[in-house]
CSV table of C-alpha atoms and ligand atoms in Angstrom, one decimal:
chain,number,residue,atom,x,y,z
A,138,MET,CA,-7.4,18.7,-19.2
A,139,ARG,CA,-4.7,16.8,-21.0
A,140,ILE,CA,-5.3,15.6,-24.5
A,141,GLY,CA,-2.7,13.0,-25.8
A,142,ILE,CA,-2.0,12.6,-29.5
A,143,ILE,CA,-0.2,9.6,-30.8
A,144,ALA,CA,2.8,11.3,-32.4
A,145,ILE,CA,4.7,8.5,-34.0
A,146,GLN,CA,3.5,8.8,-37.6
A,147,GLY,CA,0.9,10.6,-39.6
A,148,ASP,CA,-0.6,14.1,-39.5
A,149,VAL,CA,0.3,14.9,-36.0
A,150,SER,CA,1.0,18.6,-36.1
A,151,GLU,CA,-2.4,19.3,-37.8
A,152,HIS,CA,-4.1,17.5,-34.9
A,153,ILE,CA,-2.2,19.4,-32.3
A,154,ASP,CA,-3.1,22.6,-33.9
A,155,ALA,CA,-6.8,21.8,-34.2
A,156,VAL,CA,-7.0,20.6,-30.6
A,157,GLU,CA,-5.3,23.8,-29.4
A,158,ARG,CA,-7.7,25.9,-31.4
A,159,ALA,CA,-10.7,24.1,-30.0
A,160,LEU,CA,-9.4,24.4,-26.4
A,161,CYS,CA,-8.8,28.1,-27.0
A,162,GLU,CA,-12.3,28.6,-28.4
A,163,ARG,CA,-13.8,27.0,-25.3
A,164,ASP,CA,-11.6,29.2,-23.1
A,165,ILE,CA,-10.6,26.2,-20.9
A,166,GLY,CA,-7.1,25.4,-19.8
A,167,GLY,CA,-5.7,22.4,-21.6
A,168,GLU,CA,-2.5,20.8,-22.6
A,169,VAL,CA,-1.7,18.6,-25.6
A,170,LEU,CA,0.7,15.8,-24.9
A,171,GLU,CA,2.6,14.1,-27.7
A,172,ILE,CA,2.7,10.3,-27.2
A,173,ARG,CA,5.8,8.6,-28.6
A,174,HIS,CA,6.5,6.1,-25.8
A,175,GLU,CA,4.8,4.4,-22.9
A,176,GLY,CA,4.0,6.3,-19.7
A,177,ILE,CA,2.2,9.2,-21.2
A,178,VAL,CA,-1.3,7.7,-22.0
A,179,PRO,CA,-2.1,7.0,-18.3
A,180,ARG,CA,-1.7,10.8,-17.7
A,181,CYS,CA,-4.2,11.8,-20.4
A,182,ASP,CA,-7.9,12.7,-20.1
A,183,ALA,CA,-8.4,11.8,-23.8
A,184,VAL,CA,-6.4,10.1,-26.6
A,185,ILE,CA,-6.3,10.8,-30.3
A,186,LEU,CA,-5.1,8.4,-32.9
A,187,PRO,CA,-4.4,10.4,-36.1
A,188,GLY,CA,-4.5,9.5,-39.8
A,189,GLY,CA,-1.4,8.0,-41.3
A,190,GLU,CA,-0.6,4.5,-42.3
A,191,SER,CA,-2.5,2.1,-40.2
A,192,THR,CA,-0.1,-0.9,-40.5
A,193,THR,CA,2.9,1.1,-39.5
A,194,LEU,CA,1.0,2.9,-36.7
A,195,GLY,CA,-0.4,-0.3,-35.4
A,196,ARG,CA,3.0,-1.9,-35.3
A,197,LEU,CA,4.8,1.0,-33.7
A,198,ILE,CA,2.2,1.6,-30.9
A,199,GLU,CA,2.5,-2.1,-30.1
A,200,ARG,CA,6.3,-2.0,-30.1
A,201,GLU,CA,6.4,1.1,-27.9
A,202,GLY,CA,4.0,-0.4,-25.3
A,203,ILE,CA,1.4,2.2,-26.1
A,204,ALA,CA,-1.3,-0.1,-27.5
A,205,GLY,CA,-2.0,-1.8,-24.1
A,206,GLU,CA,-2.1,1.5,-22.4
A,207,ILE,CA,-4.7,2.8,-24.8
A,208,GLN,CA,-6.8,-0.3,-24.3
A,209,ASN,CA,-6.6,0.2,-20.5
A,210,ALA,CA,-7.5,3.8,-20.7
A,211,ALA,CA,-10.4,3.1,-23.0
A,212,LYS,CA,-11.6,0.4,-20.6
A,213,ASN,CA,-11.5,3.0,-17.8
A,214,GLY,CA,-13.8,5.3,-19.8
A,215,ILE,CA,-11.1,7.7,-21.2
A,216,PRO,CA,-12.4,9.1,-24.5
A,217,VAL,CA,-10.5,7.9,-27.6
A,218,LEU,CA,-10.8,9.4,-31.0
A,219,GLY,CA,-9.6,7.6,-34.1
A,220,THR,CA,-9.5,9.4,-37.4
A,221,CYS,CA,-8.9,7.7,-40.7
A,222,ALA,CA,-6.0,5.3,-40.0
A,223,GLY,CA,-7.0,5.8,-36.4
A,224,LEU,CA,-10.5,4.5,-37.2
A,225,ILE,CA,-8.9,1.3,-38.5
A,226,LEU,CA,-6.9,0.9,-35.3
A,227,VAL,CA,-9.8,1.2,-32.9
A,228,ALA,CA,-11.7,-1.6,-34.8
A,229,THR,CA,-12.2,-5.2,-33.7
A,230,ARG,CA,-12.1,-6.5,-37.2
A,231,GLY,CA,-10.1,-5.6,-40.3
A,232,ASP,CA,-9.8,-6.8,-43.9
A,233,GLU,CA,-6.6,-8.9,-43.8
A,234,GLN,CA,-8.1,-11.2,-46.4
A,235,VAL,CA,-7.8,-8.3,-48.9
A,236,HIS,CA,-4.6,-6.7,-47.7
A,237,LYS,CA,-2.3,-9.5,-46.8
A,238,THR,CA,-0.4,-7.6,-44.2
A,239,HIS,CA,-1.0,-8.4,-40.5
A,240,GLN,CA,-2.8,-5.5,-38.9
A,241,HIS,CA,-2.5,-4.8,-35.2
A,242,LEU,CA,-5.9,-3.6,-34.0
A,243,LEU,CA,-6.8,-2.2,-30.6
A,244,GLY,CA,-10.3,-3.8,-30.7
A,245,LEU,CA,-12.1,-0.9,-28.9
A,246,MET,CA,-15.1,-0.7,-31.2
A,247,ASP,CA,-17.2,-3.6,-32.5
A,248,VAL,CA,-16.8,-2.9,-36.2
A,249,LYS,CA,-15.4,-4.4,-39.3
A,250,VAL,CA,-13.3,-1.9,-41.3
A,251,ASN,CA,-12.1,-1.9,-44.9
A,252,ARG,CA,-9.0,0.1,-45.7
A,253,ASN,CA,-9.2,2.3,-48.8
A,254,ALA,CA,-12.9,1.7,-49.0
A,255,PHE,CA,-13.5,4.4,-51.5
A,256,GLY,CA,-11.2,3.0,-54.1
A,257,ARG,CA,-8.3,4.4,-56.2
A,258,GLN,CA,-10.6,6.5,-58.3
A,259,ARG,CA,-11.6,8.6,-55.4
A,260,GLU,CA,-8.3,8.8,-53.4
A,261,SER,CA,-9.2,12.2,-51.9
A,262,PHE,CA,-12.5,14.0,-51.8
A,263,GLU,CA,-14.5,16.5,-49.9
A,264,ILE,CA,-18.2,16.0,-49.1
A,265,ASN,CA,-20.9,17.7,-47.1
A,266,LEU,CA,-21.9,15.1,-44.5
A,267,ASP,CA,-24.9,15.0,-42.3
A,268,LEU,CA,-23.9,13.9,-38.8
A,269,ALA,CA,-26.4,12.7,-36.3
A,270,PHE,CA,-25.4,15.3,-33.6
A,271,LEU,CA,-24.9,18.4,-35.8
A,272,ASP,CA,-27.7,20.7,-37.0
A,273,SER,CA,-26.1,21.5,-40.3
A,274,PRO,CA,-23.8,19.6,-42.7
A,275,TYR,CA,-20.1,19.3,-42.1
A,276,THR,CA,-17.6,19.5,-44.9
A,277,ALA,CA,-15.4,16.4,-44.4
A,278,ILE,CA,-12.1,15.7,-46.1
A,279,PHE,CA,-11.4,12.0,-47.0
A,280,ILE,CA,-7.9,10.9,-48.0
A,281,ARG,CA,-7.5,7.2,-49.0
A,282,ALA,CA,-10.2,6.7,-46.4
A,283,PRO,CA,-11.4,3.5,-44.7
A,284,ALA,CA,-15.0,2.8,-43.9
A,285,ILE,CA,-16.9,0.7,-41.4
A,286,MET,CA,-18.6,-2.1,-43.3
A,287,ASP,CA,-20.3,-3.7,-40.4
A,288,ALA,CA,-21.1,-2.5,-36.9
A,289,GLY,CA,-22.3,-4.4,-33.7
A,290,PRO,CA,-25.4,-3.5,-31.7
A,291,GLU,CA,-23.4,-1.3,-29.2
A,292,VAL,CA,-22.3,1.0,-32.0
A,293,ASP,CA,-24.1,4.3,-32.7
A,294,VAL,CA,-23.8,5.1,-36.4
A,295,LEU,CA,-23.4,8.8,-36.8
A,296,SER,CA,-23.0,9.2,-40.6
A,297,THR,CA,-22.9,7.1,-43.7
A,298,ILE,CA,-22.0,7.5,-47.4
A,299,ASN,CA,-23.8,5.1,-49.8
A,300,GLY,CA,-24.3,2.6,-46.9
A,301,ARG,CA,-20.7,2.8,-45.7
A,302,ILE,CA,-20.3,4.1,-42.1
A,303,VAL,CA,-17.9,7.0,-41.9
A,304,ALA,CA,-18.6,8.2,-38.4
A,305,ALA,CA,-19.5,6.0,-35.4
A,306,ARG,CA,-19.4,6.0,-31.6
A,307,GLN,CA,-19.4,3.2,-29.1
A,308,ASN,CA,-19.5,4.7,-25.6
A,309,ASN,CA,-16.3,6.6,-25.1
A,310,VAL,CA,-14.8,5.7,-28.4
A,311,LEU,CA,-15.4,7.9,-31.5
A,312,ALA,CA,-14.2,6.9,-35.0
A,313,LEU,CA,-14.2,9.1,-38.1
A,314,ALA,CA,-13.1,8.0,-41.5
A,315,PHE,CA,-12.2,11.5,-42.5
A,316,HIS,CA,-9.9,14.3,-41.2
A,317,PRO,CA,-11.5,16.8,-38.8
A,318,GLU,CA,-8.1,18.3,-38.2
A,319,LEU,CA,-7.8,19.6,-41.8
A,320,THR,CA,-10.8,21.9,-41.7
A,321,PRO,CA,-11.4,25.2,-39.9
A,322,ASP,CA,-14.8,23.8,-38.7
A,323,LEU,CA,-14.1,22.5,-35.1
A,324,ARG,CA,-17.5,21.2,-34.3
A,325,LEU,CA,-16.2,17.6,-34.2
A,326,HIS,CA,-13.4,18.5,-31.8
A,327,HIS,CA,-16.0,20.2,-29.6
A,328,TYR,CA,-18.1,17.1,-29.7
A,329,PHE,CA,-15.1,15.0,-28.6
A,330,LEU,CA,-14.1,17.5,-25.9
A,331,ASP,CA,-17.7,17.3,-24.6
A,332,MET,CA,-17.1,13.5,-24.2
A,333,ILE,CA,-14.3,14.3,-21.8
A,334,SER,CA,-16.2,16.6,-19.6
A,335,VAL,CA,-18.9,14.1,-19.0
A,336,THR,CA,-16.6,11.2,-18.0
B,426,LIG,N1,-5.4,4.2,-46.1
B,426,LIG,C1,-4.6,4.5,-45.0
B,426,LIG,C2,-4.4,3.2,-44.2
B,426,LIG,O1,-4.9,2.2,-44.5
B,426,LIG,C3,-5.3,5.5,-44.1
B,426,LIG,C4,-5.3,6.9,-44.8
B,426,LIG,C5,-5.3,8.0,-43.9
B,426,LIG,O2,-5.1,7.9,-42.7
B,426,LIG,N2,-5.3,9.2,-44.5
B,426,LIG,O3,-3.7,3.2,-43.3
């Protein structure tokens, strides 16, 4: 099993570490591939888009020819996980009217996202979240987090905070507004790895 992590910008090493721990816990062979240029995504069984700065990340994956490869992989059923800035990138619709910068989006999930949806007052926070597929709360770390403000009918909403969607899934695409790689609790990684084995 090969898990590719977009390793151009953002909290890449934390993601690598968390995926390696999850693979180890499951006792299955697996390899983490760092994706910095084209040609790697087609070899992956799953792709992770980390947190970071979504405008920069979007521009760089486009420039390196990785964006189209991720879109093809997703179309072929390869699981894609977007966390924080990665959640913004998987969306079909952003909030360019608010942030004047042009945002490259991959358009893999029928959602409208707002960047920094929790405002400056609450730049970073930790909260116990109920997630639809877990039987006990998950402590989630939010850092200048986006949120999904609107989701199409194909999207399964997995968790919300005050009406804002912070976890969602559309078929093989999983989007989380928080950082599962920053907590020792690997349940979300296991949920994602389960998506691979069934495809
Ligand atoms: N607010 C950032 C952005 O818009 C995302 C923050 C994060 O990934 N921790 O790109």
